[in-house]
mmCIF file of N, CA, C and O in Angstrom:
data_model
loop_
_atom_site.group_PDB
_atom_site.id
_atom_site.type_symbol
_atom_site.label_atom_id
_atom_site.label_comp_id
_atom_site.label_asym_id
_atom_site.label_seq_id
_atom_site.Cartn_x
_atom_site.Cartn_y
_atom_site.Cartn_z
ATOM 1 N N UNK A 1 24.395 27.142 16.520
ATOM 2 C CA UNK A 1 23.511 27.635 15.470
ATOM 3 C C UNK A 1 23.154 26.486 14.525
ATOM 4 O O UNK A 1 24.026 25.871 13.948
ATOM 5 N N UNK A 2 21.865 26.167 14.361
ATOM 6 C CA UNK A 2 21.471 25.061 13.488
ATOM 7 C C UNK A 2 21.702 25.395 12.014
ATOM 8 O O UNK A 2 21.597 26.549 11.614
ATOM 9 N N UNK A 3 21.992 24.366 11.256
ATOM 10 C CA UNK A 3 22.223 24.582 9.826
ATOM 11 C C UNK A 3 20.885 24.678 9.087
ATOM 12 O O UNK A 3 19.830 24.323 9.611
ATOM 13 N N UNK A 4 20.951 25.132 7.859
ATOM 14 C CA UNK A 4 19.740 25.266 7.039
ATOM 15 C C UNK A 4 19.121 23.897 6.759
ATOM 16 O O UNK A 4 17.907 23.763 6.646
ATOM 17 N N UNK A 5 19.957 22.839 6.695
ATOM 18 C CA UNK A 5 19.445 21.505 6.451
ATOM 19 C C UNK A 5 18.628 20.986 7.636
ATOM 20 O O UNK A 5 17.614 20.346 7.457
ATOM 21 N N UNK A 6 19.103 21.279 8.847
ATOM 22 C CA UNK A 6 18.362 20.860 10.032
ATOM 23 C C UNK A 6 17.002 21.558 10.095
ATOM 24 O O UNK A 6 16.001 20.954 10.468
ATOM 25 N N UNK A 7 16.964 22.843 9.714
ATOM 26 C CA UNK A 7 15.697 23.575 9.688
ATOM 27 C C UNK A 7 14.747 22.960 8.653
ATOM 28 O O UNK A 7 13.552 22.828 8.899
ATOM 29 N N UNK A 8 15.268 22.580 7.491
ATOM 30 C CA UNK A 8 14.444 21.993 6.441
ATOM 31 C C UNK A 8 13.887 20.642 6.885
ATOM 32 O O UNK A 8 12.729 20.319 6.625
ATOM 33 N N UNK A 9 14.704 19.849 7.565
ATOM 34 C CA UNK A 9 14.255 18.544 8.041
ATOM 35 C C UNK A 9 13.145 18.714 9.077
ATOM 36 O O UNK A 9 12.143 18.001 9.055
ATOM 37 N N UNK A 10 13.287 19.677 9.981
ATOM 38 C CA UNK A 10 12.251 19.930 10.985
ATOM 39 C C UNK A 10 10.953 20.365 10.317
ATOM 40 O O UNK A 10 9.869 19.937 10.706
ATOM 41 N N UNK A 11 11.045 21.210 9.300
ATOM 42 C CA UNK A 11 9.857 21.679 8.594
ATOM 43 C C UNK A 11 9.143 20.529 7.895
ATOM 44 O O UNK A 11 7.929 20.408 7.961
ATOM 45 N N UNK A 12 9.909 19.645 7.233
ATOM 46 C CA UNK A 12 9.310 18.488 6.562
ATOM 47 C C UNK A 12 8.654 17.558 7.570
ATOM 48 O O UNK A 12 7.602 16.982 7.304
ATOM 49 N N UNK A 13 9.261 17.391 8.731
ATOM 50 C CA UNK A 13 8.704 16.515 9.762
ATOM 51 C C UNK A 13 7.364 17.047 10.267
ATOM 52 O O UNK A 13 6.509 16.283 10.695
ATOM 53 N N UNK A 14 7.159 18.348 10.185
ATOM 54 C CA UNK A 14 5.912 18.947 10.649
ATOM 55 C C UNK A 14 4.880 18.985 9.529
ATOM 56 O O UNK A 14 3.737 18.586 9.706
ATOM 57 N N UNK A 15 5.257 19.421 8.330
ATOM 58 C CA UNK A 15 4.313 19.671 7.246
ATOM 59 C C UNK A 15 3.908 18.405 6.498
ATOM 60 O O UNK A 15 2.741 18.217 6.185
ATOM 61 N N UNK A 16 4.844 17.507 6.212
ATOM 62 C CA UNK A 16 4.553 16.334 5.389
ATOM 63 C C UNK A 16 3.453 15.457 5.971
ATOM 64 O O UNK A 16 2.513 15.111 5.262
ATOM 65 N N UNK A 17 3.490 15.077 7.242
ATOM 66 C CA UNK A 17 2.387 14.258 7.763
ATOM 67 C C UNK A 17 1.042 14.973 7.700
ATOM 68 O O UNK A 17 0.015 14.333 7.521
ATOM 69 N N UNK A 18 1.026 16.281 7.818
ATOM 70 C CA UNK A 18 -0.233 17.015 7.758
ATOM 71 C C UNK A 18 -0.855 16.916 6.368
ATOM 72 O O UNK A 18 -2.047 16.710 6.233
ATOM 73 N N UNK A 19 -0.046 17.043 5.328
ATOM 74 C CA UNK A 19 -0.592 16.997 3.969
ATOM 75 C C UNK A 19 -1.018 15.589 3.592
ATOM 76 O O UNK A 19 -1.979 15.402 2.857
ATOM 77 N N UNK A 20 -0.319 14.561 4.084
ATOM 78 C CA UNK A 20 -0.670 13.190 3.741
ATOM 79 C C UNK A 20 -1.928 12.717 4.465
ATOM 80 O O UNK A 20 -2.640 11.861 3.970
ATOM 81 N N UNK A 21 -2.194 13.267 5.646
ATOM 82 C CA UNK A 21 -3.343 12.835 6.431
ATOM 83 C C UNK A 21 -4.578 13.702 6.224
ATOM 84 O O UNK A 21 -5.573 13.524 6.903
ATOM 85 N N UNK A 22 -4.526 14.642 5.297
ATOM 86 C CA UNK A 22 -5.668 15.521 5.079
ATOM 87 C C UNK A 22 -6.837 14.733 4.504
ATOM 88 O O UNK A 22 -6.669 13.943 3.583
ATOM 89 N N UNK A 23 -8.060 14.917 5.049
ATOM 90 C CA UNK A 23 -9.207 14.222 4.472
ATOM 91 C C UNK A 23 -9.458 14.696 3.046
ATOM 92 O O UNK A 23 -9.348 15.874 2.734
ATOM 93 N N UNK A 24 -9.762 13.766 2.175
ATOM 94 C CA UNK A 24 -10.047 14.111 0.792
ATOM 95 C C UNK A 24 -8.805 14.239 -0.070
ATOM 96 O O UNK A 24 -8.902 14.453 -1.266
ATOM 97 N N UNK A 25 -7.614 14.093 0.508
ATOM 98 C CA UNK A 25 -6.382 14.182 -0.267
ATOM 99 C C UNK A 25 -6.189 12.857 -0.978
ATOM 100 O O UNK A 25 -6.073 11.811 -0.373
ATOM 101 N N UNK A 26 -6.185 12.865 -2.322
ATOM 102 C CA UNK A 26 -6.142 11.640 -3.104
ATOM 103 C C UNK A 26 -4.939 11.682 -4.031
ATOM 104 O O UNK A 26 -4.691 12.668 -4.703
ATOM 105 N N UNK A 27 -4.197 10.591 -4.081
ATOM 106 C CA UNK A 27 -3.041 10.516 -4.953
ATOM 107 C C UNK A 27 -3.406 10.051 -6.357
ATOM 108 O O UNK A 27 -2.559 9.917 -7.219
ATOM 109 N N UNK A 28 -4.673 9.762 -6.626
ATOM 110 C CA UNK A 28 -5.082 9.315 -7.955
ATOM 111 C C UNK A 28 -5.150 7.807 -8.063
ATOM 112 O O UNK A 28 -5.932 7.273 -8.800
ATOM 113 N N UNK A 29 -4.302 7.106 -7.332
ATOM 114 C CA UNK A 29 -4.323 5.655 -7.314
ATOM 115 C C UNK A 29 -4.334 5.219 -5.859
ATOM 116 O O UNK A 29 -3.714 5.838 -5.022
ATOM 117 N N UNK A 30 -5.033 4.177 -5.556
ATOM 118 C CA UNK A 30 -5.014 3.658 -4.198
ATOM 119 C C UNK A 30 -4.139 2.417 -4.167
ATOM 120 O O UNK A 30 -4.399 1.443 -4.869
ATOM 121 N N UNK A 31 -3.082 2.473 -3.402
ATOM 122 C CA UNK A 31 -2.142 1.372 -3.236
ATOM 123 C C UNK A 31 -1.570 0.894 -4.562
ATOM 124 O O UNK A 31 -1.386 -0.288 -4.786
ATOM 125 N N UNK A 32 -1.328 1.799 -5.501
ATOM 126 C CA UNK A 32 -0.716 1.450 -6.774
ATOM 127 C C UNK A 32 -1.659 0.848 -7.794
ATOM 128 O O UNK A 32 -1.245 0.437 -8.856
ATOM 129 N N UNK A 33 -2.944 0.747 -7.481
ATOM 130 C CA UNK A 33 -3.906 0.146 -8.397
ATOM 131 C C UNK A 33 -4.641 1.230 -9.165
ATOM 132 O O UNK A 33 -4.952 2.271 -8.637
ATOM 133 N N UNK A 34 -4.906 0.956 -10.425
ATOM 134 C CA UNK A 34 -5.672 1.889 -11.248
ATOM 135 C C UNK A 34 -7.089 1.348 -11.369
ATOM 136 O O UNK A 34 -7.315 0.154 -11.303
ATOM 137 N N UNK A 35 -8.023 2.244 -11.559
ATOM 138 C CA UNK A 35 -9.403 1.790 -11.761
ATOM 139 C C UNK A 35 -9.687 1.794 -13.258
ATOM 140 O O UNK A 35 -9.427 2.760 -13.949
ATOM 141 N N UNK A 36 -10.192 0.674 -13.731
ATOM 142 C CA UNK A 36 -10.511 0.514 -15.144
ATOM 143 C C UNK A 36 -11.995 0.243 -15.292
ATOM 144 O O UNK A 36 -12.653 -0.206 -14.362
ATOM 145 N N UNK A 37 -12.508 0.486 -16.473
ATOM 146 C CA UNK A 37 -13.901 0.197 -16.798
ATOM 147 C C UNK A 37 -13.936 -0.494 -18.158
ATOM 148 O O UNK A 37 -13.034 -0.290 -18.985
ATOM 149 N N UNK A 38 -14.942 -1.327 -18.396
ATOM 150 C CA UNK A 38 -15.045 -1.955 -19.718
ATOM 151 C C UNK A 38 -15.049 -0.899 -20.825
ATOM 152 O O UNK A 38 -15.698 0.128 -20.715
ATOM 153 N N UNK A 39 -14.257 -1.158 -21.856
ATOM 154 C CA UNK A 39 -14.132 -0.218 -22.966
ATOM 155 C C UNK A 39 -12.874 0.630 -22.895
ATOM 156 O O UNK A 39 -12.487 1.243 -23.891
ATOM 157 N N UNK A 40 -12.214 0.690 -21.723
ATOM 158 C CA UNK A 40 -10.969 1.452 -21.608
ATOM 159 C C UNK A 40 -9.882 0.806 -22.459
ATOM 160 O O UNK A 40 -9.825 -0.425 -22.594
ATOM 161 N N UNK A 41 -9.016 1.618 -23.028
ATOM 162 C CA UNK A 41 -7.877 1.127 -23.793
ATOM 163 C C UNK A 41 -6.666 1.162 -22.868
ATOM 164 O O UNK A 41 -6.358 2.189 -22.273
ATOM 165 N N UNK A 42 -5.997 0.010 -22.727
ATOM 166 C CA UNK A 42 -4.876 -0.129 -21.797
ATOM 167 C C UNK A 42 -3.694 -0.786 -22.490
ATOM 168 O O UNK A 42 -3.837 -1.359 -23.573
ATOM 169 N N UNK A 43 -2.544 -0.687 -21.853
ATOM 170 C CA UNK A 43 -1.357 -1.429 -22.274
ATOM 171 C C UNK A 43 -0.712 -1.995 -21.023
ATOM 172 O O UNK A 43 -0.962 -1.521 -19.916
ATOM 173 N N UNK A 44 0.129 -2.983 -21.188
ATOM 174 C CA UNK A 44 0.897 -3.480 -20.052
ATOM 175 C C UNK A 44 1.976 -2.453 -19.746
ATOM 176 O O UNK A 44 2.513 -1.813 -20.660
ATOM 177 N N UNK A 45 2.289 -2.272 -18.482
ATOM 178 C CA UNK A 45 3.321 -1.313 -18.090
ATOM 179 C C UNK A 45 4.670 -1.685 -18.682
ATOM 180 O O UNK A 45 5.510 -0.820 -18.921
ATOM 181 N N UNK A 46 4.887 -2.960 -18.961
ATOM 182 C CA UNK A 46 6.155 -3.412 -19.525
ATOM 183 C C UNK A 46 6.184 -3.321 -21.045
ATOM 184 O O UNK A 46 7.194 -3.618 -21.662
ATOM 185 N N UNK A 47 5.067 -2.905 -21.663
ATOM 186 C CA UNK A 47 5.000 -2.760 -23.118
ATOM 187 C C UNK A 47 4.038 -3.758 -23.732
ATOM 188 O O UNK A 47 3.480 -4.607 -23.043
ATOM 189 N N UNK A 48 3.837 -3.651 -25.032
ATOM 190 C CA UNK A 48 2.939 -4.566 -25.728
ATOM 191 C C UNK A 48 1.859 -3.815 -26.472
ATOM 192 O O UNK A 48 1.854 -2.585 -26.521
ATOM 193 N N UNK A 49 0.917 -4.562 -27.060
ATOM 194 C CA UNK A 49 -0.129 -3.933 -27.869
ATOM 195 C C UNK A 49 -1.157 -3.211 -27.003
ATOM 196 O O UNK A 49 -1.292 -3.476 -25.809
ATOM 197 N N UNK A 50 -1.885 -2.303 -27.625
ATOM 198 C CA UNK A 50 -3.006 -1.679 -26.932
ATOM 199 C C UNK A 50 -4.142 -2.696 -26.882
ATOM 200 O O UNK A 50 -4.396 -3.408 -27.853
ATOM 201 N N UNK A 51 -4.797 -2.758 -25.717
ATOM 202 C CA UNK A 51 -5.855 -3.741 -25.508
ATOM 203 C C UNK A 51 -7.107 -3.031 -25.004
ATOM 204 O O UNK A 51 -7.027 -1.947 -24.441
ATOM 205 N N UNK A 52 -8.241 -3.665 -25.192
ATOM 206 C CA UNK A 52 -9.517 -3.132 -24.719
ATOM 207 C C UNK A 52 -9.979 -3.951 -23.526
ATOM 208 O O UNK A 52 -9.981 -5.183 -23.575
ATOM 209 N N UNK A 53 -10.364 -3.257 -22.446
ATOM 210 C CA UNK A 53 -10.877 -3.938 -21.261
ATOM 211 C C UNK A 53 -12.270 -4.481 -21.577
ATOM 212 O O UNK A 53 -13.144 -3.736 -22.011
ATOM 213 N N UNK A 54 -12.457 -5.786 -21.382
ATOM 214 C CA UNK A 54 -13.764 -6.406 -21.614
ATOM 215 C C UNK A 54 -14.571 -6.519 -20.327
ATOM 216 O O UNK A 54 -15.760 -6.243 -20.318
ATOM 217 N N UNK A 55 -13.912 -6.948 -19.246
ATOM 218 C CA UNK A 55 -14.614 -7.082 -17.973
ATOM 219 C C UNK A 55 -13.613 -7.076 -16.826
ATOM 220 O O UNK A 55 -12.406 -7.199 -17.036
ATOM 221 N N UNK A 56 -14.147 -6.910 -15.623
ATOM 222 C CA UNK A 56 -13.340 -6.881 -14.405
ATOM 223 C C UNK A 56 -13.812 -8.001 -13.492
ATOM 224 O O UNK A 56 -15.011 -8.204 -13.318
ATOM 225 N N UNK A 57 -12.857 -8.716 -12.905
ATOM 226 C CA UNK A 57 -13.162 -9.784 -11.956
ATOM 227 C C UNK A 57 -12.237 -9.619 -10.761
ATOM 228 O O UNK A 57 -11.155 -10.197 -10.726
ATOM 229 N N UNK A 58 -12.644 -8.766 -9.808
ATOM 230 C CA UNK A 58 -11.797 -8.472 -8.661
ATOM 231 C C UNK A 58 -10.588 -7.675 -9.106
ATOM 232 O O UNK A 58 -10.719 -6.621 -9.713
ATOM 233 N N UNK A 59 -9.395 -8.208 -8.824
ATOM 234 C CA UNK A 59 -8.177 -7.519 -9.266
ATOM 235 C C UNK A 59 -7.708 -7.997 -10.631
ATOM 236 O O UNK A 59 -6.681 -7.553 -11.129
ATOM 237 N N UNK A 60 -8.477 -8.887 -11.255
ATOM 238 C CA UNK A 60 -8.172 -9.366 -12.602
ATOM 239 C C UNK A 60 -8.941 -8.559 -13.640
ATOM 240 O O UNK A 60 -10.103 -8.235 -13.452
ATOM 241 N N UNK A 61 -8.261 -8.258 -14.747
ATOM 242 C CA UNK A 61 -8.855 -7.488 -15.837
ATOM 243 C C UNK A 61 -8.797 -8.347 -17.099
ATOM 244 O O UNK A 61 -7.717 -8.793 -17.495
ATOM 245 N N UNK A 62 -9.942 -8.592 -17.698
ATOM 246 C CA UNK A 62 -10.006 -9.371 -18.939
ATOM 247 C C UNK A 62 -9.868 -8.398 -20.107
ATOM 248 O O UNK A 62 -10.667 -7.465 -20.245
ATOM 249 N N UNK A 63 -8.839 -8.598 -20.925
ATOM 250 C CA UNK A 63 -8.553 -7.685 -22.048
ATOM 251 C C UNK A 63 -8.518 -8.463 -23.361
ATOM 252 O O UNK A 63 -8.192 -9.645 -23.389
ATOM 253 N N UNK A 64 -8.826 -7.756 -24.453
ATOM 254 C CA UNK A 64 -8.738 -8.364 -25.781
ATOM 255 C C UNK A 64 -8.013 -7.400 -26.716
ATOM 256 O O UNK A 64 -7.999 -6.195 -26.496
ATOM 257 N N UNK A 65 -7.409 -7.961 -27.753
ATOM 258 C CA UNK A 65 -6.704 -7.175 -28.754
ATOM 259 C C UNK A 65 -6.684 -7.974 -30.053
ATOM 260 O O UNK A 65 -6.978 -9.160 -30.067
ATOM 261 N N UNK A 66 -6.380 -7.315 -31.150
ATOM 262 C CA UNK A 66 -6.304 -7.961 -32.460
ATOM 263 C C UNK A 66 -4.834 -8.248 -32.785
ATOM 264 O O UNK A 66 -3.972 -7.406 -32.569
ATOM 265 N N UNK A 67 -4.590 -9.456 -33.312
ATOM 266 C CA UNK A 67 -3.222 -9.860 -33.638
ATOM 267 C C UNK A 67 -3.203 -10.394 -35.062
ATOM 268 O O UNK A 67 -4.063 -11.185 -35.447
ATOM 269 N N UNK A 68 -2.202 -9.956 -35.824
ATOM 270 C CA UNK A 68 -2.085 -10.395 -37.211
ATOM 271 C C UNK A 68 -1.670 -11.859 -37.247
ATOM 272 O O UNK A 68 -0.717 -12.257 -36.582
ATOM 273 N N UNK A 69 -2.402 -12.679 -38.000
ATOM 274 C CA UNK A 69 -2.119 -14.115 -38.047
ATOM 275 C C UNK A 69 -1.460 -14.553 -39.344
ATOM 276 O O UNK A 69 -0.827 -15.595 -39.389
ATOM 277 N N UNK A 70 -1.627 -13.786 -40.390
ATOM 278 C CA UNK A 70 -1.055 -14.154 -41.682
ATOM 279 C C UNK A 70 0.310 -13.513 -41.883
ATOM 280 O O UNK A 70 0.883 -12.919 -40.972
ATOM 281 N N UNK A 71 0.850 -13.626 -43.096
ATOM 282 C CA UNK A 71 2.132 -12.988 -43.393
ATOM 283 C C UNK A 71 2.018 -11.464 -43.313
ATOM 284 O O UNK A 71 0.924 -10.908 -43.250
ATOM 285 N N UNK A 72 3.171 -10.806 -43.307
ATOM 286 C CA UNK A 72 3.189 -9.342 -43.218
ATOM 287 C C UNK A 72 2.323 -8.746 -44.323
ATOM 288 O O UNK A 72 2.321 -9.226 -45.445
ATOM 289 N N UNK A 73 1.590 -7.695 -44.005
ATOM 290 C CA UNK A 73 0.644 -7.017 -44.900
ATOM 291 C C UNK A 73 -0.553 -7.895 -45.256
ATOM 292 O O UNK A 73 -1.246 -7.641 -46.235
ATOM 293 N N UNK A 74 -0.770 -8.943 -44.489
ATOM 294 C CA UNK A 74 -1.931 -9.809 -44.718
ATOM 295 C C UNK A 74 -3.133 -9.226 -43.988
ATOM 296 O O UNK A 74 -2.999 -8.678 -42.902
ATOM 297 N N UNK A 75 -4.320 -9.346 -44.565
ATOM 298 C CA UNK A 75 -5.509 -8.834 -43.899
ATOM 299 C C UNK A 75 -6.066 -9.783 -42.845
ATOM 300 O O UNK A 75 -7.137 -9.541 -42.307
ATOM 301 N N UNK A 76 -5.360 -10.873 -42.537
ATOM 302 C CA UNK A 76 -5.865 -11.856 -41.592
ATOM 303 C C UNK A 76 -5.483 -11.476 -40.157
ATOM 304 O O UNK A 76 -4.302 -11.377 -39.823
ATOM 305 N N UNK A 77 -6.504 -11.265 -39.344
ATOM 306 C CA UNK A 77 -6.314 -10.927 -37.932
ATOM 307 C C UNK A 77 -7.162 -11.857 -37.088
ATOM 308 O O UNK A 77 -8.200 -12.349 -37.531
ATOM 309 N N UNK A 78 -6.725 -12.086 -35.865
ATOM 310 C CA UNK A 78 -7.488 -12.897 -34.922
ATOM 311 C C UNK A 78 -7.604 -12.137 -33.606
ATOM 312 O O UNK A 78 -6.673 -11.443 -33.198
ATOM 313 N N UNK A 79 -8.749 -12.296 -32.972
ATOM 314 C CA UNK A 79 -8.966 -11.659 -31.667
ATOM 315 C C UNK A 79 -8.318 -12.527 -30.594
ATOM 316 O O UNK A 79 -8.558 -13.728 -30.525
ATOM 317 N N UNK A 80 -7.495 -11.912 -29.760
ATOM 318 C CA UNK A 80 -6.851 -12.596 -28.645
ATOM 319 C C UNK A 80 -7.427 -12.041 -27.353
ATOM 320 O O UNK A 80 -7.714 -10.846 -27.256
ATOM 321 N N UNK A 81 -7.593 -12.878 -26.359
ATOM 322 C CA UNK A 81 -8.126 -12.469 -25.065
ATOM 323 C C UNK A 81 -7.280 -13.106 -23.969
ATOM 324 O O UNK A 81 -6.877 -14.272 -24.088
ATOM 325 N N UNK A 82 -7.012 -12.336 -22.907
ATOM 326 C CA UNK A 82 -6.256 -12.866 -21.777
ATOM 327 C C UNK A 82 -6.638 -12.093 -20.520
ATOM 328 O O UNK A 82 -7.285 -11.049 -20.600
ATOM 329 N N UNK A 83 -6.222 -12.606 -19.371
ATOM 330 C CA UNK A 83 -6.512 -11.997 -18.074
ATOM 331 C C UNK A 83 -5.211 -11.447 -17.495
ATOM 332 O O UNK A 83 -4.184 -12.131 -17.505
ATOM 333 N N UNK A 84 -5.263 -10.204 -16.996
ATOM 334 C CA UNK A 84 -4.100 -9.533 -16.432
ATOM 335 C C UNK A 84 -4.434 -9.011 -15.038
ATOM 336 O O UNK A 84 -5.584 -8.672 -14.762
ATOM 337 N N UNK A 85 -3.439 -8.911 -14.176
ATOM 338 C CA UNK A 85 -3.624 -8.249 -12.887
ATOM 339 C C UNK A 85 -3.722 -6.749 -13.121
ATOM 340 O O UNK A 85 -2.994 -6.202 -13.960
ATOM 341 N N UNK A 86 -4.588 -6.078 -12.378
ATOM 342 C CA UNK A 86 -4.786 -4.638 -12.598
ATOM 343 C C UNK A 86 -3.523 -3.820 -12.350
ATOM 344 O O UNK A 86 -3.320 -2.791 -12.974
ATOM 345 N N UNK A 87 -2.632 -4.267 -11.469
ATOM 346 C CA UNK A 87 -1.424 -3.494 -11.175
ATOM 347 C C UNK A 87 -0.404 -3.563 -12.310
ATOM 348 O O UNK A 87 0.553 -2.794 -12.326
ATOM 349 N N UNK A 88 -0.600 -4.469 -13.283
ATOM 350 C CA UNK A 88 0.338 -4.579 -14.405
ATOM 351 C C UNK A 88 -0.085 -3.750 -15.607
ATOM 352 O O UNK A 88 0.634 -3.696 -16.600
ATOM 353 N N UNK A 89 -1.265 -3.091 -15.521
ATOM 354 C CA UNK A 89 -1.799 -2.341 -16.656
ATOM 355 C C UNK A 89 -1.796 -0.845 -16.404
ATOM 356 O O UNK A 89 -1.852 -0.394 -15.260
ATOM 357 N N UNK A 90 -1.743 -0.074 -17.486
ATOM 358 C CA UNK A 90 -1.847 1.393 -17.435
ATOM 359 C C UNK A 90 -2.770 1.829 -18.567
ATOM 360 O O UNK A 90 -2.817 1.186 -19.621
ATOM 361 N N UNK A 91 -3.496 2.903 -18.332
ATOM 362 C CA UNK A 91 -4.350 3.430 -19.399
ATOM 363 C C UNK A 91 -3.469 3.923 -20.529
ATOM 364 O O UNK A 91 -2.452 4.565 -20.311
ATOM 365 N N UNK A 92 -3.867 3.600 -21.754
ATOM 366 C CA UNK A 92 -3.064 3.947 -22.928
ATOM 367 C C UNK A 92 -3.299 5.398 -23.308
ATOM 368 O O UNK A 92 -4.415 5.903 -23.232
ATOM 369 N N UNK A 93 -2.234 6.052 -23.725
ATOM 370 C CA UNK A 93 -2.333 7.415 -24.218
ATOM 371 C C UNK A 93 -2.726 7.392 -25.682
ATOM 372 O O UNK A 93 -2.884 6.326 -26.287
ATOM 373 N N UNK A 94 -2.886 8.552 -26.287
ATOM 374 C CA UNK A 94 -3.240 8.589 -27.714
ATOM 375 C C UNK A 94 -2.114 8.025 -28.562
ATOM 376 O O UNK A 94 -0.945 8.202 -28.262
ATOM 377 N N UNK A 95 -2.495 7.312 -29.597
ATOM 378 C CA UNK A 95 -1.496 6.752 -30.509
ATOM 379 C C UNK A 95 -1.035 7.808 -31.494
ATOM 380 O O UNK A 95 -1.835 8.546 -32.041
ATOM 381 N N UNK A 96 0.244 7.828 -31.742
ATOM 382 C CA UNK A 96 0.802 8.767 -32.710
ATOM 383 C C UNK A 96 0.803 8.109 -34.079
ATOM 384 O O UNK A 96 1.102 6.919 -34.226
ATOM 385 N N UNK A 97 0.460 8.870 -35.097
ATOM 386 C CA UNK A 97 0.525 8.358 -36.463
ATOM 387 C C UNK A 97 1.931 8.554 -36.996
ATOM 388 O O UNK A 97 2.463 9.644 -36.976
ATOM 389 N N UNK A 98 2.509 7.487 -37.466
ATOM 390 C CA UNK A 98 3.839 7.580 -38.071
ATOM 391 C C UNK A 98 3.721 7.916 -39.549
ATOM 392 O O UNK A 98 2.636 7.903 -40.129
ATOM 393 N N UNK A 99 4.826 8.218 -40.168
ATOM 394 C CA UNK A 99 4.799 8.544 -41.576
ATOM 395 C C UNK A 99 4.365 7.353 -42.426
ATOM 396 O O UNK A 99 3.738 7.507 -43.460
ATOM 397 N N UNK A 100 4.686 6.149 -41.974
ATOM 398 C CA UNK A 100 4.346 4.972 -42.785
ATOM 399 C C UNK A 100 2.851 4.663 -42.738
ATOM 400 O O UNK A 100 2.347 3.996 -43.622
ATOM 401 N N UNK A 101 2.124 5.110 -41.706
ATOM 402 C CA UNK A 101 0.712 4.781 -41.611
ATOM 403 C C UNK A 101 -0.196 5.926 -42.035
ATOM 404 O O UNK A 101 -1.380 5.737 -42.204
ATOM 405 N N UNK A 102 0.352 7.105 -42.212
ATOM 406 C CA UNK A 102 -0.471 8.270 -42.608
ATOM 407 C C UNK A 102 -0.789 8.177 -44.102
ATOM 408 O O UNK A 102 0.054 7.841 -44.909
ATOM 409 N N UNK A 103 -2.015 8.482 -44.449
ATOM 410 C CA UNK A 103 -2.418 8.475 -45.858
ATOM 411 C C UNK A 103 -2.418 9.891 -46.394
ATOM 412 O O UNK A 103 -2.803 10.814 -45.719
ATOM 413 N N UNK A 104 -2.045 10.016 -47.636
ATOM 414 C CA UNK A 104 -2.006 11.355 -48.267
ATOM 415 C C UNK A 104 -3.123 11.515 -49.226
ATOM 416 O O UNK A 104 -3.659 10.698 -49.815
#
């Protein structure tokens, strides 16, 4: 008498390839890459500031962000620009307002 685990394994062996090979079945990303467009707000998957996509060059994404250049609470900011691989970026979610940044 086969065990319940053997039955489950047989079922997965039959059903799983069918669902993965279905035409039009999309996982949202192709081979781990995300699609970006100029103007999208992104962050590095490893963390960092929110950046704006400026342009795309193959698998390279040109991003820019503002960085404070003066002392803390200084109004001096500079625009920084760099190139990132598309697989290292993720679309940024909405920013949460903290108590220190909310105005009353």
